[in-house]
Short mmCIF file of C-alpha atoms in Angstrom, two decimals:
data_model
loop_
_atom_site.label_atom_id
_atom_site.label_comp_id
_atom_site.label_asym_id
_atom_site.label_seq_id
_atom_site.Cartn_x
_atom_site.Cartn_y
_atom_site.Cartn_z
CA MET A 1044 25.96 22.80 -86.03
CA ARG A 1045 25.31 19.13 -85.66
CA ARG A 1046 27.94 16.46 -85.91
CA ARG A 1047 27.17 12.89 -86.79
CA PRO A 1048 27.06 10.18 -84.11
CA ALA A 1049 29.45 7.27 -84.05
CA LEU A 1050 29.30 5.04 -87.12
CA LEU A 1051 27.05 2.37 -85.64
CA ALA A 1052 24.89 4.74 -83.61
CA GLY A 1053 22.16 7.21 -84.48
CA THR A 1054 19.63 7.34 -87.23
CA LEU A 1055 20.58 7.17 -90.89
CA LEU A 1056 19.33 10.24 -92.70
CA GLY A 1057 18.67 10.78 -96.40
CA ALA A 1058 17.54 8.20 -98.89
CA VAL A 1059 19.65 7.18 -101.86
CA LEU A 1060 17.93 5.84 -104.95
CA LEU A 1061 19.93 2.85 -106.10
CA GLY A 1062 20.49 1.88 -109.69
CA GLY A 1063 22.84 0.64 -112.35
CA CYS A 1064 21.27 2.53 -115.25
CA LEU A 1065 20.06 6.03 -116.00
CA GLU A 1066 17.04 7.15 -114.01
CA GLU A 1067 13.57 7.01 -115.58
CA GLY A 1068 12.45 10.31 -117.04
CA ASN A 1069 15.99 11.63 -117.33
CA SER A 1070 16.53 13.08 -120.80
CA THR A 1071 20.31 13.05 -120.53
CA ASP A 1072 22.32 10.34 -122.25
CA VAL A 1073 25.78 9.71 -120.90
CA ARG A 1074 28.00 8.82 -123.83
CA ILE A 1075 31.50 7.41 -123.83
CA ILE A 1076 33.98 8.58 -126.43
CA GLU A 1077 36.22 5.63 -127.28
CA THR A 1078 39.73 6.76 -128.13
CA THR A 1079 43.20 5.41 -128.37
CA PRO A 1080 44.85 7.01 -125.36
CA ASP A 1081 48.15 8.82 -125.78
CA THR A 1082 50.82 6.56 -124.28
CA THR A 1083 53.42 9.28 -123.72
CA PRO A 1084 54.67 8.89 -120.12
CA LEU A 1085 53.22 11.41 -117.73
CA PRO A 1086 55.41 13.41 -115.35
CA ALA A 1087 55.50 12.44 -111.70
CA THR A 1088 54.17 14.84 -109.07
CA PRO A 1089 56.81 15.84 -106.53
CA THR A 1090 56.08 15.95 -102.85
CA GLY A 1091 57.28 18.58 -100.43
CA SER A 1092 58.55 18.54 -96.91
CA GLY A 1093 56.33 21.30 -95.53
CA SER A 1094 59.07 23.22 -93.75
CA ASP A 1095 58.53 26.66 -92.23
CA SER A 1096 58.19 29.35 -94.86
CA PRO A 1097 58.44 33.12 -95.14
CA SER A 1098 55.42 35.35 -95.70
CA PRO A 1099 53.76 34.82 -99.11
CA SER A 1100 54.11 37.26 -101.97
CA ALA A 1101 51.02 39.33 -102.72
CA THR A 1102 50.66 38.75 -106.45
CA ALA A 1103 52.18 36.85 -109.33
CA SER A 1104 52.76 37.71 -112.98
CA THR A 1105 50.65 36.28 -115.79
CA SER A 1106 51.87 34.76 -119.06
CA THR A 1107 50.14 33.73 -122.29
CA ALA A 1108 53.21 32.20 -123.98
CA PRO A 1109 53.82 28.82 -122.31
CA ALA A 1110 57.00 26.84 -122.93
CA ARG A 1111 55.01 23.61 -123.09
CA ALA A 1112 51.26 23.38 -123.39
CA PRO A 1113 49.17 20.60 -121.86
CA ARG A 1114 47.69 18.14 -124.36
CA LEU A 1115 44.13 16.86 -124.59
CA LEU A 1116 44.47 13.06 -124.54
CA GLU A 1117 40.81 12.06 -124.77
CA THR A 1118 37.27 12.97 -123.89
CA VAL A 1119 36.32 10.57 -121.14
CA ALA A 1120 32.54 11.11 -121.12
CA THR A 1121 29.91 13.42 -122.58
CA GLY A 1122 26.26 14.22 -121.88
CA LEU A 1123 26.71 14.79 -118.14
CA GLU A 1124 24.49 17.07 -116.05
CA VAL A 1125 26.74 19.66 -114.37
CA PRO A 1126 29.48 17.33 -113.07
CA TRP A 1127 30.81 18.85 -109.85
CA GLY A 1128 32.69 16.46 -107.55
CA LEU A 1129 35.41 14.12 -108.81
CA ASP A 1130 37.68 11.68 -107.01
CA PHE A 1131 39.27 8.30 -107.65
CA LEU A 1132 38.89 4.91 -106.00
CA PRO A 1133 41.98 2.84 -105.12
CA ASP A 1134 41.42 0.69 -108.24
CA GLY A 1135 41.56 3.76 -110.50
CA ASP A 1136 37.82 4.05 -111.20
CA ALA A 1137 36.44 7.58 -110.91
CA VAL A 1138 33.54 8.83 -108.77
CA VAL A 1139 31.65 11.83 -110.17
CA THR A 1140 28.73 13.78 -108.71
CA GLU A 1141 26.18 15.76 -110.72
CA ARG A 1142 25.02 18.96 -109.05
CA ASP A 1143 21.46 19.17 -110.33
CA SER A 1144 20.45 15.52 -110.86
CA GLY A 1145 21.98 14.38 -107.55
CA ARG A 1146 23.45 11.33 -109.24
CA VAL A 1147 26.65 9.65 -108.11
CA LEU A 1148 28.40 8.11 -111.11
CA LEU A 1149 31.17 5.56 -111.38
CA LEU A 1150 33.44 5.67 -114.44
CA ARG A 1151 34.83 2.17 -114.63
CA GLY A 1152 37.80 0.57 -116.33
CA GLU A 1153 39.95 1.73 -119.20
CA GLN A 1154 36.89 2.57 -121.30
CA HIS A 1155 35.39 4.63 -118.44
CA ARG A 1156 32.03 2.87 -118.58
CA VAL A 1157 29.46 5.03 -116.77
CA VAL A 1158 27.39 3.41 -114.03
CA VAL A 1159 24.85 5.28 -111.89
CA ALA A 1160 25.64 4.13 -108.35
CA GLY A 1161 22.75 6.06 -106.79
CA THR A 1162 20.96 9.37 -106.38
CA VAL A 1163 21.20 11.52 -103.26
CA GLU A 1164 17.55 12.30 -102.78
CA GLU A 1165 17.87 14.92 -100.05
CA ARG A 1166 19.71 17.37 -102.29
CA VAL A 1167 17.90 20.56 -103.27
CA ALA A 1168 19.32 21.91 -106.52
CA GLN A 1169 18.90 25.66 -106.93
CA GLY A 1170 21.36 28.19 -108.29
CA GLU A 1171 24.81 27.05 -107.18
CA ALA A 1172 23.45 24.55 -104.66
CA GLY A 1173 22.89 20.82 -105.07
CA LEU A 1174 25.08 17.73 -104.84
CA LEU A 1175 28.59 19.18 -104.87
CA GLY A 1176 31.90 17.69 -103.71
CA VAL A 1177 32.95 14.09 -103.18
CA ALA A 1178 35.95 12.58 -101.39
CA VAL A 1179 36.90 8.93 -101.19
CA SER A 1180 37.73 7.74 -97.68
CA PRO A 1181 41.47 7.29 -97.10
CA ASP A 1182 40.49 3.92 -95.61
CA PHE A 1183 38.19 3.03 -98.50
CA GLU A 1184 39.50 -0.50 -98.92
CA ASP A 1185 38.33 -1.19 -95.34
CA ASP A 1186 35.25 1.04 -94.91
CA ARG A 1187 34.02 1.59 -98.54
CA MET A 1188 32.93 5.13 -97.60
CA LEU A 1189 32.30 8.08 -99.91
CA TYR A 1190 31.96 11.55 -98.36
CA LEU A 1191 29.60 13.99 -100.09
CA TYR A 1192 28.77 17.68 -99.75
CA VAL A 1193 25.07 18.22 -100.32
CA SER A 1194 22.66 21.17 -100.18
CA THR A 1195 19.39 20.25 -98.46
CA ALA A 1196 16.25 22.23 -97.70
CA GLU A 1197 17.75 23.20 -94.31
CA ASP A 1198 21.49 23.56 -94.82
CA ASN A 1199 24.63 22.49 -96.59
CA ARG A 1200 26.06 19.38 -95.00
CA VAL A 1201 28.68 16.68 -95.25
CA VAL A 1202 27.26 13.17 -95.44
CA ARG A 1203 28.74 9.79 -96.14
CA ALA A 1204 27.53 6.59 -97.72
CA ARG A 1205 29.00 3.14 -98.21
CA LEU A 1206 29.65 1.93 -101.75
CA ARG A 1207 28.66 -1.72 -101.95
CA GLY A 1208 29.86 -3.07 -105.25
CA MET A 1209 28.47 -0.54 -107.72
CA ARG A 1210 25.61 0.66 -105.50
CA LEU A 1211 25.55 3.49 -103.04
CA GLY A 1212 23.99 2.87 -99.64
CA GLU A 1213 21.97 5.27 -97.52
CA THR A 1214 23.55 8.56 -96.50
CA GLU A 1215 24.25 9.50 -92.91
CA PRO A 1216 25.15 12.98 -91.66
CA VAL A 1217 28.72 13.78 -90.73
CA LEU A 1218 28.54 17.57 -90.27
CA THR A 1219 25.38 19.67 -90.57
CA GLY A 1220 24.46 23.33 -90.13
CA ILE A 1221 26.59 24.89 -92.88
CA PRO A 1222 24.67 27.91 -94.24
CA ASN A 1223 23.20 27.41 -97.69
CA GLY A 1224 21.76 29.69 -100.31
CA PHE A 1225 21.16 30.28 -104.00
CA ILE A 1226 24.80 31.39 -104.36
CA HIS A 1227 28.16 30.91 -102.61
CA ASP A 1228 27.70 27.38 -101.30
CA GLY A 1229 31.36 26.32 -101.42
CA GLY A 1230 31.31 22.54 -101.58
CA ARG A 1231 34.77 21.10 -102.13
CA LEU A 1232 35.93 18.12 -100.03
CA LEU A 1233 39.51 16.90 -99.75
CA PHE A 1234 41.26 14.49 -97.42
CA GLY A 1235 44.62 15.86 -96.37
CA PRO A 1236 47.88 14.02 -95.80
CA ASP A 1237 46.99 14.11 -92.09
CA GLY A 1238 43.93 11.91 -92.78
CA HIS A 1239 41.45 14.64 -91.86
CA LEU A 1240 38.70 16.01 -94.10
CA TYR A 1241 38.95 19.60 -95.36
CA VAL A 1242 35.65 21.23 -96.32
CA SER A 1243 35.23 24.51 -98.21
CA THR A 1244 32.14 26.62 -97.52
CA GLY A 1245 30.79 29.91 -98.87
CA ASP A 1246 29.13 32.87 -97.22
CA ALA A 1247 25.80 31.87 -98.87
CA GLY A 1248 25.26 35.47 -99.93
CA GLU A 1249 25.73 37.02 -96.47
CA PRO A 1250 29.31 38.38 -96.23
CA SER A 1251 29.13 38.90 -92.46
CA ARG A 1252 29.32 35.14 -91.99
CA ALA A 1253 32.87 34.93 -93.35
CA PRO A 1254 34.69 36.52 -90.36
CA ASP A 1255 32.19 35.27 -87.74
CA PRO A 1256 33.95 32.56 -85.70
CA ASP A 1257 30.60 31.04 -84.72
CA SER A 1258 29.36 30.58 -88.29
CA LEU A 1259 30.41 27.71 -90.55
CA GLY A 1260 29.87 29.93 -93.61
CA GLY A 1261 32.79 31.49 -95.48
CA LYS A 1262 35.31 29.08 -94.00
CA ILE A 1263 37.58 26.16 -94.62
CA LEU A 1264 36.71 23.47 -92.09
CA ARG A 1265 38.91 20.62 -90.85
CA ILE A 1266 37.14 17.65 -89.32
CA THR A 1267 37.64 14.00 -88.47
CA THR A 1268 35.85 11.31 -90.45
CA ASP A 1269 33.19 11.36 -87.71
CA GLY A 1270 32.59 15.11 -88.08
CA GLU A 1271 34.39 16.25 -84.94
CA PRO A 1272 36.86 19.17 -84.90
CA ALA A 1273 40.19 17.69 -85.96
CA PRO A 1274 43.00 17.62 -83.40
CA GLY A 1275 45.24 20.65 -83.78
CA ASN A 1276 42.52 23.01 -85.04
CA PRO A 1277 42.99 26.68 -84.07
CA ARG A 1278 40.07 26.32 -81.62
CA PRO A 1279 39.85 22.81 -80.16
CA ASP A 1280 36.04 22.96 -79.98
CA SER A 1281 35.51 24.27 -83.54
CA PRO A 1282 35.83 22.72 -87.00
CA VAL A 1283 36.93 26.11 -88.40
CA PHE A 1284 40.44 26.03 -89.88
CA SER A 1285 40.50 29.39 -91.71
CA SER A 1286 38.02 32.24 -92.15
CA GLY A 1287 37.30 35.34 -94.21
CA HIS A 1288 36.42 33.45 -97.39
CA ARG A 1289 33.75 34.51 -99.88
CA ASN A 1290 33.34 31.26 -101.79
CA VAL A 1291 36.04 28.60 -101.96
CA GLN A 1292 35.50 25.83 -104.53
CA GLY A 1293 39.02 24.47 -104.95
CA LEU A 1294 41.38 22.75 -102.48
CA ALA A 1295 44.75 21.12 -103.09
CA PHE A 1296 47.81 20.14 -101.09
CA VAL A 1297 51.38 20.83 -102.11
CA GLY A 1298 53.35 18.68 -99.71
CA ASP A 1299 51.84 19.42 -96.31
CA ARG A 1300 50.51 22.85 -97.29
CA LEU A 1301 46.92 23.56 -98.23
CA TRP A 1302 45.99 25.85 -101.12
CA ALA A 1303 42.53 27.16 -102.05
CA SER A 1304 40.97 28.94 -105.02
CA GLU A 1305 38.38 31.59 -104.19
CA PHE A 1306 35.79 33.62 -106.07
CA GLY A 1307 36.21 37.36 -105.72
CA ASP A 1308 33.34 39.82 -105.92
CA SER A 1309 33.90 42.23 -108.81
CA THR A 1310 37.63 42.89 -108.87
CA ALA A 1311 39.93 40.00 -108.00
CA ASP A 1312 39.71 36.23 -107.86
CA GLU A 1313 42.26 34.59 -105.61
CA LEU A 1314 44.64 31.70 -105.05
CA ASN A 1315 45.46 31.46 -101.35
CA ARG A 1316 47.90 29.47 -99.28
CA ILE A 1317 45.99 28.38 -96.20
CA ASP A 1318 47.57 28.42 -92.77
CA GLY A 1319 45.40 27.46 -89.83
CA GLY A 1320 43.84 30.26 -87.81
CA GLU A 1321 44.25 32.99 -90.44
CA ASP A 1322 41.60 35.44 -91.69
CA HIS A 1323 41.70 35.94 -95.47
CA GLY A 1324 39.89 39.25 -95.35
CA TRP A 1325 36.44 38.93 -96.87
CA PRO A 1326 34.38 41.13 -96.78
CA ALA A 1327 36.82 43.82 -95.57
CA VAL A 1328 39.26 43.08 -98.40
CA GLU A 1329 38.96 41.68 -101.91
CA GLY A 1330 42.25 40.64 -103.48
CA VAL A 1331 45.42 42.22 -102.10
CA GLY A 1332 44.70 44.48 -99.15
CA GLY A 1333 48.10 44.86 -97.56
CA GLN A 1334 46.61 44.91 -94.08
CA ASP A 1335 48.33 43.16 -91.20
CA ALA A 1336 45.05 41.73 -89.90
CA TYR A 1337 44.47 39.69 -93.06
CA VAL A 1338 46.40 37.26 -95.24
CA ASP A 1339 46.86 38.43 -98.82
CA PRO A 1340 46.40 35.99 -101.71
CA GLN A 1341 49.46 34.65 -103.48
CA VAL A 1342 47.92 35.09 -106.95
CA THR A 1343 45.02 37.22 -108.18
CA TRP A 1344 43.22 37.48 -111.53
CA PRO A 1345 40.54 39.82 -112.88
CA THR A 1346 37.19 38.11 -112.34
CA GLY A 1347 36.55 37.93 -116.08
CA GLU A 1348 39.66 35.78 -116.51
CA ALA A 1349 38.96 33.27 -113.77
CA SER A 1350 35.95 32.68 -111.50
CA PRO A 1351 38.06 29.83 -110.15
CA SER A 1352 36.60 26.50 -109.11
CA GLY A 1353 38.57 23.25 -109.04
CA LEU A 1354 42.24 23.07 -108.03
CA ALA A 1355 44.76 20.24 -108.32
CA LEU A 1356 48.47 19.58 -108.15
CA ALA A 1357 49.96 17.70 -111.12
CA GLY A 1358 53.35 17.67 -112.78
CA GLY A 1359 54.77 20.02 -110.16
CA HIS A 1360 52.24 22.80 -110.85
CA LEU A 1361 48.89 23.86 -109.50
CA TRP A 1362 46.09 23.72 -112.08
CA LEU A 1363 42.91 25.75 -111.70
CA GLY A 1364 39.64 25.52 -113.63
CA ALA A 1365 38.07 28.85 -114.61
CA LEU A 1366 34.33 29.19 -115.13
CA GLN A 1367 33.76 32.70 -116.45
CA GLY A 1368 37.32 32.79 -117.77
CA GLU A 1369 36.76 29.55 -119.75
CA ARG A 1370 40.37 28.45 -119.40
CA LEU A 1371 42.74 26.24 -117.47
CA TRP A 1372 45.32 28.10 -115.39
CA ARG A 1373 48.72 26.63 -114.59
CA VAL A 1374 50.46 28.20 -111.59
CA GLU A 1375 54.11 27.79 -110.69
CA VAL A 1376 54.62 26.68 -107.09
CA ASP A 1377 57.68 25.55 -105.19
CA ASP A 1378 57.75 21.90 -104.22
CA GLN A 1379 57.25 22.66 -100.52
CA GLY A 1380 54.12 24.68 -101.21
CA ARG A 1381 55.45 27.91 -99.74
CA ARG A 1382 55.13 30.31 -102.67
CA ALA A 1383 53.26 30.61 -105.95
CA GLY A 1384 54.69 32.32 -109.01
CA GLU A 1385 53.78 32.89 -112.63
CA SER A 1386 50.38 31.80 -113.96
CA THR A 1387 49.72 30.72 -117.55
CA ALA A 1388 46.38 30.31 -119.34
CA TYR A 1389 45.56 27.32 -121.56
CA LEU A 1390 42.53 26.07 -123.52
CA VAL A 1391 41.13 29.61 -123.59
CA GLY A 1392 37.56 29.44 -124.90
CA GLU A 1393 38.04 25.95 -126.33
CA HIS A 1394 35.70 24.00 -124.06
CA GLY A 1395 33.62 26.67 -122.34
CA ARG A 1396 33.33 26.83 -118.57
CA LEU A 1397 35.81 24.61 -116.73
CA ARG A 1398 34.97 23.60 -113.16
CA THR A 1399 36.60 20.63 -111.47
CA VAL A 1400 40.25 19.66 -111.91
CA ALA A 1401 41.61 16.45 -110.40
CA GLU A 1402 44.82 14.46 -110.79
CA ALA A 1403 44.17 10.87 -111.87
CA PRO A 1404 46.25 7.95 -110.58
CA ASP A 1405 48.26 7.94 -113.85
CA GLY A 1406 49.28 11.60 -113.37
CA SER A 1407 46.91 13.00 -115.98
CA LEU A 1408 44.39 15.75 -115.24
CA TRP A 1409 40.67 15.16 -115.45
CA VAL A 1410 38.79 18.41 -116.09
CA THR A 1411 35.01 18.80 -116.11
CA THR A 1412 33.08 21.34 -118.14
CA SER A 1413 30.15 23.23 -116.60
CA ASN A 1414 28.27 24.57 -119.60
CA ARG A 1415 24.88 23.28 -118.45
CA ASP A 1416 24.95 25.06 -115.10
CA GLY A 1417 22.68 27.89 -116.28
CA ARG A 1418 25.50 30.31 -117.02
CA GLY A 1419 27.10 28.70 -120.05
CA SER A 1420 26.30 27.98 -123.68
CA PRO A 1421 26.09 24.18 -123.83
CA GLY A 1422 26.96 22.26 -126.94
CA ALA A 1423 25.39 18.99 -128.05
CA GLU A 1424 27.87 16.89 -126.06
CA ASP A 1425 28.01 18.94 -122.85
CA ASP A 1426 28.85 18.47 -120.16
CA LYS A 1427 32.12 16.60 -120.62
CA ILE A 1428 35.07 15.22 -118.74
CA LEU A 1429 38.40 15.85 -120.47
CA ARG A 1430 41.61 13.93 -119.83
CA ILE A 1431 44.69 16.12 -120.24
CA ARG A 1432 48.41 15.57 -120.05
CA PRO A 1433 49.75 18.37 -117.82
#
């Protein structure tokens, strides 16, 4: 494991190809669908107090008869190449990463005009690897930093780059040495309410990494913006926050509590509440194990109904994008983030594989499709970003 040096010290690694238009030789056209947005007010997202909670329940019931369904407001963009990471700048513009092309896109203004800010050249796209998550610095208005999770020839790593106007500067390493592979690369980034960066990783196809305290694979990591173990971590000298994960691709906070969506193997996909220092059981347990040594998930689904990726809180519910399940799950959760309840499926089969889910500044959900990732059946306009009223 290598952590980045101080901001002004060390050598900048990784070249970024700058540009304000689509790259030469790229056959993909990014198209904007102009619509008249629905002006119905969106519900506010409550915040919780994060008080002490009892032990989580093992499972939750599933419903297919919702009282109120989410509404598709507009299609923000089409013709994307496996959009993976999604976050928002303070001015409301969106930042999107493309897994295979390595492009970092800006979607600007009310019409969501697409601008290519740059290409992360060190990414190696194979299988589930490539340019994955993105998180906007909590101090963006001062430091202009974007944090990126990228698969290289050597490892998965967290890097950062400064956004100057509409152009992305060179990348520099923040945290290196995360195991990479053709599958199970994790890749989600999220800044918590504590200002620290949470990083989801996968076991990269070797399950023994998940419980190994000395491996960064199969974990949720918690680091400072400089890549150091965050104060208050279970082990002061380690970035590891939780372990025993197969492949986490979704992170969200409900109040002060972290939640994560996780791919199961062949039986059960999971939604977990994450408490620091806990082992979530992989590979000893998949789904609910009922063993004192491991934390059981709060919600499970058959793998054919989920393969969960992105996770977001909006309108007082957790929302989860399902790849193989080709649906958007809504999960009841109390406003302090202690317990999850009933889950309800929406958009079943309507848009294909759904990956990333993010709450926009206006309270809507942005949801990306992932039909061009090699496991879907892409249509003429794939991949897309959908804007949905939760």
